[in-house]
CSV table of C-alpha atoms and ligand atoms in Angstrom, one decimal:
chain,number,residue,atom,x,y,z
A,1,UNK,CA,-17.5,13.4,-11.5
A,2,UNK,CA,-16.9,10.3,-13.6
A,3,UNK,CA,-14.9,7.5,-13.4
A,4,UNK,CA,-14.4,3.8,-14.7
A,5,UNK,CA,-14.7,2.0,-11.9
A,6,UNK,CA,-16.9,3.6,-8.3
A,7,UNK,CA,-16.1,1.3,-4.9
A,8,UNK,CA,-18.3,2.3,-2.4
A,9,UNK,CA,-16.3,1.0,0.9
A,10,UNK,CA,-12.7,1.8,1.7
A,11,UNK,CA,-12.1,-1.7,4.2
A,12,UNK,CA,-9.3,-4.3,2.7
A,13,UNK,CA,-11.7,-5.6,0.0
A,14,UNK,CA,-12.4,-1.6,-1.5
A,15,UNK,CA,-8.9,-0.8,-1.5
A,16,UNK,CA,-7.0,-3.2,-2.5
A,17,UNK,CA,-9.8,-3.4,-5.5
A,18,UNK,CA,-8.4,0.5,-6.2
A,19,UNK,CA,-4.9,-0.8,-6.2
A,20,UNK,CA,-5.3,-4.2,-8.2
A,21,UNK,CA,-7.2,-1.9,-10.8
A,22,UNK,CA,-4.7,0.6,-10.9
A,23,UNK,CA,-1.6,-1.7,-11.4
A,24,UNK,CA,-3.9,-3.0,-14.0
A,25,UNK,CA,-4.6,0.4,-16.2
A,26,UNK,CA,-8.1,0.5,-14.5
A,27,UNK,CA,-9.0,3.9,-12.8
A,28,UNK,CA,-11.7,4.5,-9.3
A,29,UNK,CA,-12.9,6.5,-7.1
A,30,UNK,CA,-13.5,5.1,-3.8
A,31,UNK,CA,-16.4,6.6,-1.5
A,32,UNK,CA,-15.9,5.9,2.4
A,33,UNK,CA,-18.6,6.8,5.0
A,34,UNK,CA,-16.4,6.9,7.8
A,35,UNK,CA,-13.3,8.9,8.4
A,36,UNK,CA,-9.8,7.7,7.2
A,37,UNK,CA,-8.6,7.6,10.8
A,38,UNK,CA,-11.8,5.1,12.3
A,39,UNK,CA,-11.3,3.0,9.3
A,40,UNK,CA,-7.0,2.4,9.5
A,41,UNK,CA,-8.5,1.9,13.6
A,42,UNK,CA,-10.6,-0.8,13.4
A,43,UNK,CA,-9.6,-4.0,15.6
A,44,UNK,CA,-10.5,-6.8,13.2
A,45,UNK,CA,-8.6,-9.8,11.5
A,46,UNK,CA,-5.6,-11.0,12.3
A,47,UNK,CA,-4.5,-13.9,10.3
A,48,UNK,CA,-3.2,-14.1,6.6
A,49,UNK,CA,-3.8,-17.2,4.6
A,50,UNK,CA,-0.6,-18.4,2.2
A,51,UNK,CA,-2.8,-17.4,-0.8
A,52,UNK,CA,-3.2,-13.7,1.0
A,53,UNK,CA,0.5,-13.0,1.9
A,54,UNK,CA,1.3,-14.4,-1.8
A,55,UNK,CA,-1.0,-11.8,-3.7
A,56,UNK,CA,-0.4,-8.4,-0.8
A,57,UNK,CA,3.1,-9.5,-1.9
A,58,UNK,CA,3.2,-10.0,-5.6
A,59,UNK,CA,0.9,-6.6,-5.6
A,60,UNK,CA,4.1,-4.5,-4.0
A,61,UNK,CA,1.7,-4.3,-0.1
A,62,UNK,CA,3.7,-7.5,1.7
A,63,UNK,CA,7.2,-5.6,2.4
A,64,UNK,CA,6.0,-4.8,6.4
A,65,UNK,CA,4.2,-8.7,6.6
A,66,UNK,CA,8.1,-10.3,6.4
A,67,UNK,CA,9.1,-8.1,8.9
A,68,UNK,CA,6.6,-7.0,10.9
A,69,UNK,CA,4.4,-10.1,10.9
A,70,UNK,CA,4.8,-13.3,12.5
A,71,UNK,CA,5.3,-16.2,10.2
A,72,UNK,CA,3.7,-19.3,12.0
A,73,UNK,CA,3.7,-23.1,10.8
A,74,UNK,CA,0.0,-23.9,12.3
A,75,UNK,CA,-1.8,-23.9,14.9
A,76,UNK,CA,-2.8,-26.3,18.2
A,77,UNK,CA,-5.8,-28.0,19.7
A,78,UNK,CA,-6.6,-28.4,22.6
A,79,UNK,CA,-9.3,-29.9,25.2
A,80,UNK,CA,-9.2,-30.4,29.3
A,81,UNK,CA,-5.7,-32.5,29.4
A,82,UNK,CA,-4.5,-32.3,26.1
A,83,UNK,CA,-2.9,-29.9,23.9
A,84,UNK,CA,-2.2,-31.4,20.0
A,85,UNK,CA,0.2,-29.2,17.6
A,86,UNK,CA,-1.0,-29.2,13.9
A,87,UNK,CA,2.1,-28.8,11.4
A,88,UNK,CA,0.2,-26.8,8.3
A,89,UNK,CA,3.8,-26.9,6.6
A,90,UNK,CA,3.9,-30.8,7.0
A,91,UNK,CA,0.4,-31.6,6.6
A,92,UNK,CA,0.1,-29.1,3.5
A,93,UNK,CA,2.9,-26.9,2.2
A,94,UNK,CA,1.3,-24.0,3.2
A,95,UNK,CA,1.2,-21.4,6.2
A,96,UNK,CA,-0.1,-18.8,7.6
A,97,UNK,CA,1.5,-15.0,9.2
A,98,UNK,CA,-0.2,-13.1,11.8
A,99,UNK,CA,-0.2,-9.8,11.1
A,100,UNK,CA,-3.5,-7.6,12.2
A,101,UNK,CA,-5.9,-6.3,9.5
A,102,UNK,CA,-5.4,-2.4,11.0
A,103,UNK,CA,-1.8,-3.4,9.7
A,104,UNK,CA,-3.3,-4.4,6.2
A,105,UNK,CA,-5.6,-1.6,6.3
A,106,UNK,CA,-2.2,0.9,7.2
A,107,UNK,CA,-1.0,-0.3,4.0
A,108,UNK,CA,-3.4,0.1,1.9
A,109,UNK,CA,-4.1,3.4,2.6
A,110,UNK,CA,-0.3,4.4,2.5
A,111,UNK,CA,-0.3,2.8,-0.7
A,112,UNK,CA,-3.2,4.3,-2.3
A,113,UNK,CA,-2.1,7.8,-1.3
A,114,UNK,CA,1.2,7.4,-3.4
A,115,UNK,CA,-0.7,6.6,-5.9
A,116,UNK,CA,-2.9,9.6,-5.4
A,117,UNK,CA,-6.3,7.7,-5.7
A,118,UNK,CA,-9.3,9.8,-5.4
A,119,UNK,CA,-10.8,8.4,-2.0
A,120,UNK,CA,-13.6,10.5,-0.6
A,121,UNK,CA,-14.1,9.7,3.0
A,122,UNK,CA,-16.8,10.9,5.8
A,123,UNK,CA,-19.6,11.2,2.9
A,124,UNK,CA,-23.3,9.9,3.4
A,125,UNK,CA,-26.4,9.4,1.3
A,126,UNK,CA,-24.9,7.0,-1.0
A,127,UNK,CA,-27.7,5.7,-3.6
A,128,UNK,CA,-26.6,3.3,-6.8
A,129,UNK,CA,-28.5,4.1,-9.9
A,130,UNK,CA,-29.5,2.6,-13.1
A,131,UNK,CA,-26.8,-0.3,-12.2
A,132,UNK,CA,-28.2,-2.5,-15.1
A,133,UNK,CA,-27.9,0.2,-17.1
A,134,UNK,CA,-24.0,0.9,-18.9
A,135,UNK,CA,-24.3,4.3,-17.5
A,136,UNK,CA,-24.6,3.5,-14.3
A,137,UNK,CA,-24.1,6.0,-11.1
A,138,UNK,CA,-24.0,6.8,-7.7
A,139,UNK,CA,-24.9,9.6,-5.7
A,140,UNK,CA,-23.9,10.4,-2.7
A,141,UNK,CA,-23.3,13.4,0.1
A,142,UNK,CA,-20.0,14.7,0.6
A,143,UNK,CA,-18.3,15.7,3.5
A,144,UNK,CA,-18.7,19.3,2.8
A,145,UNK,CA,-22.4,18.5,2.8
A,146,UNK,CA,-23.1,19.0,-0.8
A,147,UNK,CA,-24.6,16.4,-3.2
A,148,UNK,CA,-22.6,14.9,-5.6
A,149,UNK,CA,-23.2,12.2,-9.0
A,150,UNK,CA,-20.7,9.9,-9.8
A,151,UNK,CA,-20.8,8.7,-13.3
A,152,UNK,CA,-18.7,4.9,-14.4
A,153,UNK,CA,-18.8,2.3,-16.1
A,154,UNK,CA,-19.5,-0.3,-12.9
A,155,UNK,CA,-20.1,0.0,-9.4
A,156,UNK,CA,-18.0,-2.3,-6.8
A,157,UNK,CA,-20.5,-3.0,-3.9
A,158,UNK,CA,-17.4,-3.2,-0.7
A,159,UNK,CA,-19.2,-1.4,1.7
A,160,UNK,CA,-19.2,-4.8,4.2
A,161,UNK,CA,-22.5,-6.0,6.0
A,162,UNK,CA,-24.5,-3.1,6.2
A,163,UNK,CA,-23.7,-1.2,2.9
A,164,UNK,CA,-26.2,-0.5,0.9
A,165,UNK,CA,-24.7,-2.5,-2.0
A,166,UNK,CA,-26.1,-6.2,-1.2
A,167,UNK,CA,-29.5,-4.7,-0.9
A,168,UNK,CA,-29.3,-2.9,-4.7
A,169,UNK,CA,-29.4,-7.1,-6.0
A,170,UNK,CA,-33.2,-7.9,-6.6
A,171,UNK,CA,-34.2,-11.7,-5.9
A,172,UNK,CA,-31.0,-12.3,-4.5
A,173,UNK,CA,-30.9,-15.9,-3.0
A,174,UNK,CA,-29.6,-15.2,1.2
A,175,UNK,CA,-28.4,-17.8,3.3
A,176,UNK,CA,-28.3,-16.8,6.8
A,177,UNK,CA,-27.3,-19.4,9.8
A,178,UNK,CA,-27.0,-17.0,13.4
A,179,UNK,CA,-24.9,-18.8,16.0
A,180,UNK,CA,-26.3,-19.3,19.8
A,181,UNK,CA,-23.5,-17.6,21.2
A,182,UNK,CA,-20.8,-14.7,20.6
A,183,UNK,CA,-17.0,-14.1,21.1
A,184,UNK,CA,-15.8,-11.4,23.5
A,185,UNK,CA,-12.4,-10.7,22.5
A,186,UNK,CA,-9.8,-9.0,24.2
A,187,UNK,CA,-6.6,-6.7,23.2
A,188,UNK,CA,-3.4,-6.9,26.3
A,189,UNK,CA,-0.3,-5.3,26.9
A,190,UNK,CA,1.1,-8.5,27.3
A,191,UNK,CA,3.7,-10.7,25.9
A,192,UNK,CA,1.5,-14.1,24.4
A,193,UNK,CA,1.9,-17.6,26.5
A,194,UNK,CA,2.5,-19.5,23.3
A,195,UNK,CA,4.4,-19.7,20.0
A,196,UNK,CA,0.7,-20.2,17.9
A,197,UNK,CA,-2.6,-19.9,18.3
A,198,UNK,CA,-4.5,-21.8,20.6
A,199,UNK,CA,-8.3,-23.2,19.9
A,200,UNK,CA,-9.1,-24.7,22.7
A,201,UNK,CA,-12.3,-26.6,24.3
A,202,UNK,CA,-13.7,-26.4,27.4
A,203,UNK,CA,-17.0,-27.7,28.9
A,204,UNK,CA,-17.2,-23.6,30.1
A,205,UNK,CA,-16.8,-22.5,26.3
A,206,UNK,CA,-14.4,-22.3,23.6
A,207,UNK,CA,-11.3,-19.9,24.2
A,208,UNK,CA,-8.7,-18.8,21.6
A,209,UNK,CA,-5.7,-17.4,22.4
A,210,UNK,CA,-4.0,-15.2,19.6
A,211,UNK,CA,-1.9,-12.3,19.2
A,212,UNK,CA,-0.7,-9.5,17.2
A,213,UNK,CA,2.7,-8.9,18.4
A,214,UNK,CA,5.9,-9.8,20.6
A,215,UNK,CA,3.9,-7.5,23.2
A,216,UNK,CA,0.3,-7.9,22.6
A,217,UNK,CA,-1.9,-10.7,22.6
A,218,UNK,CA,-5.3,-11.1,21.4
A,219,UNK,CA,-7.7,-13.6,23.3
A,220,UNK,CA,-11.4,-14.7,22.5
A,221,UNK,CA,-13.7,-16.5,24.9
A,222,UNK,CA,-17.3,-17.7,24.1
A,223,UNK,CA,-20.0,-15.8,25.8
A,224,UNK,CA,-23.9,-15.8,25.6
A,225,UNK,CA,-25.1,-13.4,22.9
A,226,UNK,CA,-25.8,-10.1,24.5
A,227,UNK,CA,-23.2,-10.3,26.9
A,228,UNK,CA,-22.3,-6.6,27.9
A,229,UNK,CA,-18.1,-6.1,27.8
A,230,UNK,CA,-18.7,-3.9,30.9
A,231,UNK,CA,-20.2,-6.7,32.6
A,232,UNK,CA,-16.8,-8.8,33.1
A,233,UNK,CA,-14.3,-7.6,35.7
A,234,UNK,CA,-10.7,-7.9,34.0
A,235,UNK,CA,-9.7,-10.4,36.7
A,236,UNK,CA,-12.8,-12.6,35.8
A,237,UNK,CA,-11.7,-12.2,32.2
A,238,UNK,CA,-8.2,-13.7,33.2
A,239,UNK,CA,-9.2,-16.3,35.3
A,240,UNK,CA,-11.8,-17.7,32.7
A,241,UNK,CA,-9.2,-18.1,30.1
A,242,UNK,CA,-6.9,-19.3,31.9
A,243,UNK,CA,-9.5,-22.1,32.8
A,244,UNK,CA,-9.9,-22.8,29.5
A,245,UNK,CA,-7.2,-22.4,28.0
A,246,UNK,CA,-5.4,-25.2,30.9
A,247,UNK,CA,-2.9,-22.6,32.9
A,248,UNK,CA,-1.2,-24.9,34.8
A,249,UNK,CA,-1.5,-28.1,32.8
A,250,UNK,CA,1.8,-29.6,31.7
A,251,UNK,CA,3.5,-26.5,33.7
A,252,UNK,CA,1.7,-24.4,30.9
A,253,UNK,CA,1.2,-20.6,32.4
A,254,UNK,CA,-1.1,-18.4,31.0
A,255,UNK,CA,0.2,-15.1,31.5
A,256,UNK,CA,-2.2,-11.8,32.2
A,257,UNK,CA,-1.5,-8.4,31.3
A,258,UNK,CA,-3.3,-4.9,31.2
A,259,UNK,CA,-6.3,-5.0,29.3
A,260,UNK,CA,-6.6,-2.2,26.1
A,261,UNK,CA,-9.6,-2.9,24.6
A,262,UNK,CA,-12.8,-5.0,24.6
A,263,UNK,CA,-15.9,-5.9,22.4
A,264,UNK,CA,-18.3,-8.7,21.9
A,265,UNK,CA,-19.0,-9.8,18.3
A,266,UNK,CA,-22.3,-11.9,17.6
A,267,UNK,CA,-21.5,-14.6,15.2
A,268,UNK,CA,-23.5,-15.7,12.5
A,269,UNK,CA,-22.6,-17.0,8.9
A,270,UNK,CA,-24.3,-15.2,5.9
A,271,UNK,CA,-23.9,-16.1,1.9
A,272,UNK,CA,-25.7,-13.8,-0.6
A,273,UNK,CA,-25.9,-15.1,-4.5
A,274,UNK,CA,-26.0,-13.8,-7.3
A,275,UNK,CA,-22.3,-11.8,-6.2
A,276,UNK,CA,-23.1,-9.3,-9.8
A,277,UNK,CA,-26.2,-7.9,-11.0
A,278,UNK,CA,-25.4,-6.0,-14.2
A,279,UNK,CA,-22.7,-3.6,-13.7
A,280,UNK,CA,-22.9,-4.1,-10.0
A,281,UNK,CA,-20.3,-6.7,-8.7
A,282,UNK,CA,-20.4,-7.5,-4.7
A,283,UNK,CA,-16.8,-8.1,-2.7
A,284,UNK,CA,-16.0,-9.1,0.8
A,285,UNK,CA,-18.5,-8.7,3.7
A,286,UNK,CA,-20.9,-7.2,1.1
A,287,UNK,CA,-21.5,-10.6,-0.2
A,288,UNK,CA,-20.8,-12.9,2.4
A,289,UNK,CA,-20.3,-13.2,6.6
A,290,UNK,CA,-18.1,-16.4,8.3
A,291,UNK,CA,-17.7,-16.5,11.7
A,292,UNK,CA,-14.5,-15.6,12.9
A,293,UNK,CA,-13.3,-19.2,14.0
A,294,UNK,CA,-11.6,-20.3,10.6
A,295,UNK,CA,-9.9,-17.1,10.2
A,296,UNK,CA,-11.5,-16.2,6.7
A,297,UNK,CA,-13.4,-13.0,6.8
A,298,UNK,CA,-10.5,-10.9,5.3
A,299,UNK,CA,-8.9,-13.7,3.7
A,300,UNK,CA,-11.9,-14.1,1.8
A,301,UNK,CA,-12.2,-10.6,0.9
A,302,UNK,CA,-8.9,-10.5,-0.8
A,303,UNK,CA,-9.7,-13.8,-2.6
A,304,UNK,CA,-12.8,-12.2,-3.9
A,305,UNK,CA,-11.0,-8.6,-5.5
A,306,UNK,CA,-8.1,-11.0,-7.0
A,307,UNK,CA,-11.0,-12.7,-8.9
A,308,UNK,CA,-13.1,-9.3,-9.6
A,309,UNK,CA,-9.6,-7.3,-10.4
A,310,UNK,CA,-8.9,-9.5,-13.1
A,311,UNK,CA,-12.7,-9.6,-14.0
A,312,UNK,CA,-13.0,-5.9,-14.8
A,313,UNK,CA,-9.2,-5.4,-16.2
A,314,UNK,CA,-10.1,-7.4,-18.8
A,315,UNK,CA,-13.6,-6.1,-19.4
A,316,UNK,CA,-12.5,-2.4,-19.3
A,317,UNK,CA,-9.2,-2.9,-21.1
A,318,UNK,CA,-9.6,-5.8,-23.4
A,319,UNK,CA,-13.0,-5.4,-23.7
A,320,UNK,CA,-13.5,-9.2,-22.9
A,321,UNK,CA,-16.4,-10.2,-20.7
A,322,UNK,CA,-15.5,-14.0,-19.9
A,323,UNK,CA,-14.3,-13.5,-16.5
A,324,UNK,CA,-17.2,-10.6,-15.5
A,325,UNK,CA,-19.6,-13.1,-16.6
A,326,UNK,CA,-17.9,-15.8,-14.7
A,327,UNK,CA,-17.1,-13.8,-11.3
A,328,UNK,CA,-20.2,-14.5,-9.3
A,329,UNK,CA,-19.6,-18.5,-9.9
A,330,UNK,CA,-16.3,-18.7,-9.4
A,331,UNK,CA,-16.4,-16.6,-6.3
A,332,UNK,CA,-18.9,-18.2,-4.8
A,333,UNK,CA,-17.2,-21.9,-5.1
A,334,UNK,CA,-14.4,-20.8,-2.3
A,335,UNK,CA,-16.9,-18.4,-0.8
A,336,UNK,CA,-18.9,-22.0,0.2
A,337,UNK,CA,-15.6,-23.8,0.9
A,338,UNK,CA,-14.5,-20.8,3.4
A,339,UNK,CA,-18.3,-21.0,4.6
A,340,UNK,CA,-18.2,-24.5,5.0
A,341,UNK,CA,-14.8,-24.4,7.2
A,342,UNK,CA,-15.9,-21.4,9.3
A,343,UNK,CA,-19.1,-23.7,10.0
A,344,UNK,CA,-17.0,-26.7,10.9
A,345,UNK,CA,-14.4,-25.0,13.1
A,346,UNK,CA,-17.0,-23.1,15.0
A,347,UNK,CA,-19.5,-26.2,15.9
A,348,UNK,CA,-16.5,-28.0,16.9
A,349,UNK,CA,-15.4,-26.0,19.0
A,350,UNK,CA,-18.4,-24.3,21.0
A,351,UNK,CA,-20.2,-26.0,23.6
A,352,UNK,CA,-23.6,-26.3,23.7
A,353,UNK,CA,-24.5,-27.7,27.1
A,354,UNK,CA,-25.4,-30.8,25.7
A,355,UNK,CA,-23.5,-33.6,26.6
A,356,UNK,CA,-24.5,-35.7,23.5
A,357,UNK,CA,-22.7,-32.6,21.6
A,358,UNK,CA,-19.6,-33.0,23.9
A,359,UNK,CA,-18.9,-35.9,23.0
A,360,UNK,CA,-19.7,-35.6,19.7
A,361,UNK,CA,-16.9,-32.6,20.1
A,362,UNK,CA,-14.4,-34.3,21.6
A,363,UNK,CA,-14.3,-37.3,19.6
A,364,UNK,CA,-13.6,-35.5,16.2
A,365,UNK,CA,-11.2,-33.2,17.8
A,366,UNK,CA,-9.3,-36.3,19.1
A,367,UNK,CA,-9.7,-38.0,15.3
A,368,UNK,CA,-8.8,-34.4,13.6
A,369,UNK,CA,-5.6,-33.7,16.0
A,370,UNK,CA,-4.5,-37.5,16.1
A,371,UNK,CA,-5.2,-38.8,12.4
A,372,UNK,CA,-3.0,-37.1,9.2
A,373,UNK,CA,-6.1,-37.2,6.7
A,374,UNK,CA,-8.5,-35.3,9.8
A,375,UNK,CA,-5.2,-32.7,10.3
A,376,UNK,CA,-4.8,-32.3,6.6
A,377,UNK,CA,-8.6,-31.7,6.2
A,378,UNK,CA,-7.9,-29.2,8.4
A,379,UNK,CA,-4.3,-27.9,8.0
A,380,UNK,CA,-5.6,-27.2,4.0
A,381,UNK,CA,-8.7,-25.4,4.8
A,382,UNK,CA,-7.0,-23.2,7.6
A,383,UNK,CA,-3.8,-22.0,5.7
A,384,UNK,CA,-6.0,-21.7,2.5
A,385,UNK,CA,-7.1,-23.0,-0.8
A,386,UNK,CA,-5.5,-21.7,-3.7
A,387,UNK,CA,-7.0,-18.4,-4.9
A,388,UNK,CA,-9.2,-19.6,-8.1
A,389,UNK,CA,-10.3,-22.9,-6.0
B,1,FAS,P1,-15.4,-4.0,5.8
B,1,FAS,O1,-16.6,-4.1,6.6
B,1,FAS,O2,-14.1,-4.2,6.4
B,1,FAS,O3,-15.4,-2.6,5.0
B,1,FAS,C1,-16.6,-2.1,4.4
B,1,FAS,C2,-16.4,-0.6,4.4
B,1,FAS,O4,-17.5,0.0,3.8
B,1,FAS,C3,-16.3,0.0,5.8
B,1,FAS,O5,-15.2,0.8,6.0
B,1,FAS,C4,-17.6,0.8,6.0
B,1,FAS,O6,-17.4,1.9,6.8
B,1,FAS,C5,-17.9,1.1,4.6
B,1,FAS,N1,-19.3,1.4,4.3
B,1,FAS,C6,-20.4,0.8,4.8
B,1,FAS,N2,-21.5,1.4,4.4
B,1,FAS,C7,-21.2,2.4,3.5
B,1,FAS,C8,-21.9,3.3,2.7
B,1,FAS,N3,-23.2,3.4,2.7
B,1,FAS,N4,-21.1,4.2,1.9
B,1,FAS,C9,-19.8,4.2,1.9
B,1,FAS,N5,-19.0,3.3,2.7
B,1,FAS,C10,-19.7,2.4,3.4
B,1,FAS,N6,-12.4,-11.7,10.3
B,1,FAS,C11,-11.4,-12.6,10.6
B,1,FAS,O7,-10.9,-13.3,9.8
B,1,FAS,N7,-11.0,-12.7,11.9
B,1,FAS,C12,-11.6,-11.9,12.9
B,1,FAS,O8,-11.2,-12.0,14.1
B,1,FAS,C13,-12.5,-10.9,12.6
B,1,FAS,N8,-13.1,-10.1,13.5
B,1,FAS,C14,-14.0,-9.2,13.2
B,1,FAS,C15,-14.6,-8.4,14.1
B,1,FAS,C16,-15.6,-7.5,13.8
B,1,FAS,C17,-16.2,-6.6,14.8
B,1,FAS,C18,-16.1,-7.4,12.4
B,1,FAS,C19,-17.2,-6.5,12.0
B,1,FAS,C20,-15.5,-8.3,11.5
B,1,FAS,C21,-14.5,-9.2,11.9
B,1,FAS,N9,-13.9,-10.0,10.9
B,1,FAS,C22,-13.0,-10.9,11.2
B,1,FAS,C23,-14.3,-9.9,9.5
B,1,FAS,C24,-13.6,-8.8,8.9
B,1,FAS,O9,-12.2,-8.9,9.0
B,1,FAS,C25,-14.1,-8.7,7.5
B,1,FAS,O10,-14.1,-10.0,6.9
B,1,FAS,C26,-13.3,-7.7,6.6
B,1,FAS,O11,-13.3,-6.5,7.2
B,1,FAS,C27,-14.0,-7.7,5.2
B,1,FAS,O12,-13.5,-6.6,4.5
B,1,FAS,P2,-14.5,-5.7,3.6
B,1,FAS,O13,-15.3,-6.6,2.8
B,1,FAS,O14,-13.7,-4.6,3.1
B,1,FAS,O15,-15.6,-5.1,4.7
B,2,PHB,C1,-7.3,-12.9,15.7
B,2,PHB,O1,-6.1,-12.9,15.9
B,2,PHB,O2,-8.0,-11.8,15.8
B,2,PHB,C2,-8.0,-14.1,15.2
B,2,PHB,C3,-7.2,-15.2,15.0
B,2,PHB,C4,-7.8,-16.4,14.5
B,2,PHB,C5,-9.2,-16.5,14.4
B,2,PHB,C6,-10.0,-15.3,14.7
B,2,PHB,C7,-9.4,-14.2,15.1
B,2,PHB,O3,-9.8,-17.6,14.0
């Protein structure tokens, strides 16, 4: 087999690579350890930053986020008695849509079926060879069982956090931060309480409320790490986020619904450099990990293959290296800024237990949700940086 381009990982950064190539002359294959089915499945994401919708628009994938998602303005904040509403339109021109990453996912695969690209799901074994080399290759199991080489030009490492791809970069610099606590997140057959999201603080633990339709909601509450979903009766589920999320303050109702799914997610923040090591180039969760309380995992994902898209279009077409040579740099400068956020929304917002840290808390959110130059700070990093920052 032999190819220009060979994407090991078929998640949002792997596909939409295959598509950004292919609008851009470039052929792949894309090689997929799990089945097509668990992958469109997977709960995940579910906020678009401005720069996100802009490019899944401009590259023919945004027709369903117009209609399907839900085009929100920002976001609020909120502690024991008050609730503050952040304008990101006001504060700085940009939004954000909520629209789930199983939606994004959906679309990708629809559209890289009509485009017939060679996606080989269910296969195993997946070795990168000689990726220094400019004959580089990868081998790799099928899903018939039998062995197969795939010969390119370069190799895009999008096979997430436990891929084999990040490991395939010798003396890689890692920068790993693991966070004392975890988010147990919920899916419900229930209409959300509120227009936008809600991040709120509560001396029993951050809660979020979100949502992914008129008909489902999406809530998060901070748990110890190792909490066991099993372990939380639904009702004790309810009644803790409607504690912390204020049901009953300012007539605010916090309405509960059947529950369809749960899981607990640990929560660290990881940051791998160099993102390229010859004609290996590393995407999404491959290279980097935020925690999910800035909303940037899959938004930085799609900022890195608008940046690596371009990258190997011009190297494989025009046969000019500038921007192959310059991807791992200019990656990494919003992969930091997204780090940076991610770190700053989720010490915020987390208790700790100790009460110096709670106050600490709740004076910045106070400053951040009552001064413009703390909301802007915020309302710029939330709905996204330009892609190219
Ligand atoms: P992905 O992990 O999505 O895709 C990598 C793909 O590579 C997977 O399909 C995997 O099966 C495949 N793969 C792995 N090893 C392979 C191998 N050896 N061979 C072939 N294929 C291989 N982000 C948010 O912004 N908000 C959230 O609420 C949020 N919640 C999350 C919850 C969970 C449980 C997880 C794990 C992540 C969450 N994220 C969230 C982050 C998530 O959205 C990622 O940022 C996003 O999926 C990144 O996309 P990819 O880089 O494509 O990685
Ligand atoms: C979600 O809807 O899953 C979601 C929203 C905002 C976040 C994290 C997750 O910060």
């Amino acid at each position: 087999m032999r190819t220009q381009v060979a994407i090991i990982g078929a998640g949002p950064a792997g596909l939409l690579l295959s598509h950004l190539l292919a609008q851009g002359g470039v052929e792949s294959v894309v090689l997929e350890t799990r089945s097509e089915e668990y992958v469109a499945a997977r709960i995940r994401a579910g906020i678009l930053e401005h720069s996100s919708v802009e490019l899944l628009e401009a590259a023919g994938l945004g027709g369903r986020i117009r209609t399907e998602g839900d085009h929100h303005r920002g976001i609020y904040l909120q502690w024991p008695g008050e609730r503050h509403h952040l304008d990101f339109v006001d504060l700085a021109g940009r939004s954000v849509w909520v629209y789930g990453q199983t939606e994004v996912q959906k679309d990708l695969i629809a559209a890289r079926k009509a485009d017939d690209q060679e996606v080989h799901y269910e296969v195993s074994d997946v070795s990168l060879h000689d990726v220094t080399s400019d004959r580089p290759f990868v081998t790799f199991t099928d899903s018939s069982g039998a062995t197969q080489r795939l010969d390119c030009a370069v190799i895009a490492g999008c096979d997430g956090s436990f891929g084999p791809s990040r490991h395939a970069v010798p003396a890689a610099q890692k920068f790993e931060k693991v966070y004392p606590y975890s988010w147990f997140g919920i899916l419900a057959d229930v209409a959300p309480s509120t227009d936008e999201l809600i991040y709120a603080w509560h001396p029993n633990g951050f809660a979020l409320h979100s949502m992914r339709s008129a008909t489902v909601s999406r809530l998060y509450l901070q748990v110890p790490n190792g909490t066991d979903p099993a372990s939380w009766s639904d009702d004790r589920i309810w009644d803790e986020l409607a504690t912390r999320l204020g049901h009953g303050q300012n007539g605010w109702k916090l309405n509960p619904g059947p529950i369809t799914d749960k899981s607990v997610l640990p929560m660290r923040s990881y940051v791998q450099t160099p993102m390229r090591h010859g004609n290996l180039y590393l995407a999404g969760d491959a290279a980097h990990i935020v925690p999910p309380t800035g909303a940037k995992g899959l938004n930085l994902a799609i900022a890195d293959v608008a940046l690596l898209s371009k990258a190997l279009i011009a190297s494989l077409v025009d046969r000019n290296q500038s921007l192959a040579d310059r991807y791992s740099d200019d990656a990494q400068r919003r992969v930091w800024r997204c780090t940076h956020f991610s770190w700053w929304m989720t010490t915020m917002l987390h208790t700790s237990g100790d009460p110096f840290d709670a106050e600490l808390q709740l004076s910045q959110l106070r400053w951040v949700a009552t001064s413009r130059a703390g909301a802007t700070g915020l309302a710029e990093n939330y709905a996204g940086l330009p892609i190219g920052y």
